[in-house]
Amino acid sequence: MTEQDTKPGSALSVAVLGAGSWGTTFAKILADAATASGVDRSIRIWGRRREVVEEINAGHRNPQYLKDVELPASITASMDVDEVLAGADLVVLAVPAQTLRPQLRSWKHLVGADAMVVSLMKGLELSTDARMSEVICEELGIPADRIAVVSGPNLAMEIAREEPTASVVACSDAAAAGWIARTCTAPYFRPYTTGDVVGVEIGGIVKNVIALAVGICEGKQMGDNTKASVITRGLAETSRLALALGGEAKTMAGLAGLGDLVATCSSPLSRNHTAGRLLGEGLSLGQVTEKMTQTAEGIKSGQAVHELAGKLGVDMPITAAVVAVLAGKMSVDELGPRLLARELKPEGDY
């Protein structure tokens, strides 16, 4: 990136593709960051549902996902993706992981030649086991140093309410990561930077599966010891997978690893935790899916994580058990006993 590109707050036109809770919240972060730094920034959200788009434009709210949170006037929305992407120097992707590839194929010609692309998605693609940054690179045909990932303990509703939150911007280009971090630094949102894209993405992917397990434990009315045990051992298997793929151990101990895992496994605002709790209470997967208003990525990505671990020879027993429950091969009552029956070994054996 050039010296001009790395000036604070230099993203002037932003396109956010996805009008769900996290996409809308990140748009708010970008708008508030611009206000705080005195930058005049245009932020356009693409949404597929007319009622959501109309609420954002007319009422400056997205009540379906963010209840009564007021959005800055600089945020507008449209169902026309051509209009949203026109002239954008920062493109933020916040769509369900399993729909990303076909959508990028139809959007590729609309993304500016010099635009930076940010992924907010935390999923692994089924059939290819590709991380979202890899899908973006393949489908848009852009180099890795133009793709960044934002992750961490990012429960959208809390951030939308402007509760203090830290996060991580990961990009192979340190200057690009810094540019994006400055662009999204709001009074209540503090981003750090890292070059470990792999570690940050794997942390964000696997924590969804572990959160399903913790939710199941809660639905079965198990105590805090049980949940703490699952979270801790979940971090161990997340770390094994990340390291096998070239990620860094320190990332797993940071915001995108431990931080995101704790928030997602502990909060009733977490979609994956909620889905797991409903499974633990006895609902079928179909009933859970019908009851949920937003995508619980762990349900979709769990199988891909399990397959990737198998290919790499990485032991991930909690993930394997959750996938078995989702596939109907194991009941929620069997999950705990199955994990406790594993062979004894030293804790530090990763």
Short mmCIF file of C-alpha atoms in Angstrom, two decimals, residues 65-219:
data_model
loop_
_atom_site.label_atom_id
_atom_site.label_comp_id
_atom_site.label_asym_id
_atom_site.label_seq_id
_atom_site.Cartn_x
_atom_site.Cartn_y
_atom_site.Cartn_z
CA TYR A 65 -31.27 -7.77 14.46
CA LEU A 66 -30.35 -4.81 16.69
CA LYS A 67 -33.68 -3.93 18.31
CA ASP A 68 -33.80 -0.21 19.20
CA VAL A 69 -30.16 0.70 18.46
CA GLU A 70 -30.00 3.94 16.48
CA LEU A 71 -27.72 3.95 13.45
CA PRO A 72 -25.72 6.98 12.27
CA ALA A 73 -27.24 8.99 9.42
CA SER A 74 -24.15 8.31 7.27
CA ILE A 75 -25.31 4.69 6.89
CA THR A 76 -27.66 3.88 4.02
CA ALA A 77 -28.89 0.57 2.64
CA SER A 78 -29.90 -0.85 -0.72
CA MET A 79 -30.93 -4.11 -2.34
CA ASP A 80 -28.95 -3.06 -5.43
CA VAL A 81 -25.44 -4.50 -5.00
CA ASP A 82 -24.15 -2.47 -7.97
CA GLU A 83 -25.12 0.73 -6.17
CA VAL A 84 -23.58 -0.41 -2.88
CA LEU A 85 -20.22 -1.42 -4.38
CA ALA A 86 -19.83 1.58 -6.71
CA GLY A 87 -16.62 3.43 -5.84
CA ALA A 88 -16.04 1.58 -2.56
CA ASP A 89 -12.41 1.57 -1.39
CA LEU A 90 -13.25 -0.79 1.48
CA VAL A 91 -15.51 -3.81 0.94
CA VAL A 92 -16.75 -5.62 4.06
CA LEU A 93 -18.19 -9.12 3.67
CA ALA A 94 -20.71 -10.29 6.28
CA VAL A 95 -22.77 -13.01 4.59
CA PRO A 96 -23.27 -16.65 5.67
CA ALA A 97 -20.08 -18.62 5.01
CA GLN A 98 -21.69 -21.27 2.83
CA THR A 99 -23.17 -18.67 0.44
CA LEU A 100 -19.97 -16.65 0.00
CA ARG A 101 -18.46 -18.34 -3.08
CA PRO A 102 -21.48 -18.10 -5.41
CA GLN A 103 -22.16 -14.54 -4.28
CA LEU A 104 -18.58 -13.44 -4.94
CA ARG A 105 -18.78 -14.87 -8.44
CA SER A 106 -21.67 -12.55 -9.22
CA TRP A 107 -20.05 -9.56 -7.46
CA LYS A 108 -16.47 -9.89 -8.76
CA HIS A 109 -16.82 -7.39 -11.63
CA LEU A 110 -18.23 -4.79 -9.22
CA VAL A 111 -15.34 -4.78 -6.72
CA GLY A 112 -12.87 -1.94 -7.36
CA ALA A 113 -9.40 -2.85 -8.62
CA ASP A 114 -7.71 -1.28 -5.58
CA ALA A 115 -10.35 -1.96 -2.93
CA MET A 116 -9.38 -3.64 0.34
CA VAL A 117 -11.65 -6.53 1.33
CA VAL A 118 -12.51 -7.36 4.96
CA SER A 119 -14.05 -10.65 6.07
CA LEU A 120 -16.28 -10.68 9.16
CA MET A 121 -17.28 -14.30 8.55
CA LYS A 122 -16.39 -17.17 10.87
CA GLY A 123 -16.90 -20.36 8.92
CA LEU A 124 -15.19 -23.10 6.93
CA GLU A 125 -16.56 -23.96 3.50
CA LEU A 126 -18.14 -27.38 3.16
CA SER A 127 -16.62 -29.70 0.52
CA THR A 128 -13.42 -27.62 0.15
CA ASP A 129 -12.56 -26.97 3.84
CA ALA A 130 -11.46 -23.49 2.70
CA ARG A 131 -11.23 -20.56 5.08
CA MET A 132 -13.18 -17.47 4.06
CA SER A 133 -10.05 -15.48 3.14
CA GLU A 134 -9.06 -18.32 0.80
CA VAL A 135 -12.49 -18.27 -0.86
CA ILE A 136 -12.23 -14.50 -1.31
CA CYS A 137 -8.76 -14.78 -2.81
CA GLU A 138 -9.84 -17.51 -5.23
CA GLU A 139 -13.10 -15.94 -6.39
CA LEU A 140 -12.07 -12.29 -6.59
CA GLY A 141 -8.60 -13.09 -7.93
CA ILE A 142 -6.90 -10.62 -5.60
CA PRO A 143 -3.67 -11.08 -3.60
CA ALA A 144 -3.74 -12.04 0.08
CA ASP A 145 -2.35 -8.66 1.11
CA ARG A 146 -5.62 -7.02 0.03
CA ILE A 147 -7.71 -9.29 2.25
CA ALA A 148 -8.11 -8.81 6.00
CA VAL A 149 -10.05 -10.64 8.69
CA VAL A 150 -11.69 -9.02 11.72
CA SER A 151 -12.32 -11.31 14.67
CA GLY A 152 -12.40 -11.47 18.46
CA PRO A 153 -15.05 -11.39 21.19
CA ASN A 154 -17.47 -9.56 18.92
CA LEU A 155 -21.02 -10.13 20.17
CA ALA A 156 -22.82 -7.72 17.89
CA MET A 157 -25.52 -6.46 20.25
CA GLU A 158 -23.04 -5.49 22.96
CA ILE A 159 -20.91 -3.55 20.49
CA ALA A 160 -23.97 -1.91 18.94
CA ARG A 161 -24.82 -0.69 22.45
CA GLU A 162 -21.30 0.78 22.55
CA GLU A 163 -20.03 -1.47 25.31
CA PRO A 164 -16.18 -1.39 25.27
CA THR A 165 -14.75 -4.14 23.07
CA ALA A 166 -11.34 -5.13 21.71
CA SER A 167 -10.83 -7.01 18.47
CA VAL A 168 -8.15 -8.12 16.00
CA VAL A 169 -7.49 -7.14 12.38
CA ALA A 170 -5.43 -9.82 10.62
CA CYS A 171 -3.70 -9.26 7.28
CA SER A 172 -0.45 -10.47 5.73
CA ASP A 173 0.38 -6.82 4.96
CA ALA A 174 1.09 -4.98 8.21
CA ALA A 175 0.42 -1.57 6.64
CA ALA A 176 -2.96 -2.73 5.34
CA ALA A 177 -3.89 -4.15 8.75
CA GLY A 178 -2.99 -0.82 10.35
CA TRP A 179 -5.00 1.13 7.78
CA ILE A 180 -8.10 -0.96 8.45
CA ALA A 181 -7.58 -0.79 12.22
CA ARG A 182 -7.47 3.00 12.10
CA THR A 183 -10.55 3.03 9.89
CA CYS A 184 -12.56 1.05 12.47
CA THR A 185 -11.24 2.57 15.69
CA ALA A 186 -14.30 3.94 17.47
CA PRO A 187 -14.57 5.29 21.04
CA TYR A 188 -15.91 1.89 22.15
CA PHE A 189 -14.07 -0.40 19.68
CA ARG A 190 -10.31 -0.97 19.94
CA PRO A 191 -8.68 -3.13 17.23
CA TYR A 192 -5.25 -4.74 17.49
CA THR A 193 -3.36 -6.02 14.44
CA THR A 194 -1.62 -9.27 13.52
CA GLY A 195 -0.20 -11.02 10.48
CA ASP A 196 -1.56 -14.41 11.58
CA VAL A 197 -4.58 -14.70 9.31
CA VAL A 198 -4.70 -18.49 9.65
CA GLY A 199 -4.75 -18.45 13.45
CA VAL A 200 -7.36 -15.71 13.63
CA GLU A 201 -9.68 -17.48 11.19
CA ILE A 202 -9.31 -20.92 12.79
CA GLY A 203 -9.99 -19.42 16.23
CA GLY A 204 -13.18 -17.85 14.89
CA ILE A 205 -14.29 -21.05 13.16
CA VAL A 206 -13.72 -23.71 15.81
CA LYS A 207 -15.07 -21.63 18.71
CA ASN A 208 -18.52 -21.91 17.13
CA VAL A 209 -18.37 -25.70 17.37
CA ILE A 210 -17.11 -25.59 20.96
CA ALA A 211 -19.89 -23.14 21.82
CA LEU A 212 -22.42 -25.70 20.57
CA ALA A 213 -20.91 -28.21 23.00
CA VAL A 214 -21.04 -25.76 25.91
CA GLY A 215 -24.61 -24.88 25.01
CA ILE A 216 -25.56 -28.55 25.02
CA CYS A 217 -24.04 -28.84 28.51
CA GLU A 218 -26.10 -25.88 29.66
CA GLY A 219 -29.25 -27.28 28.11
#
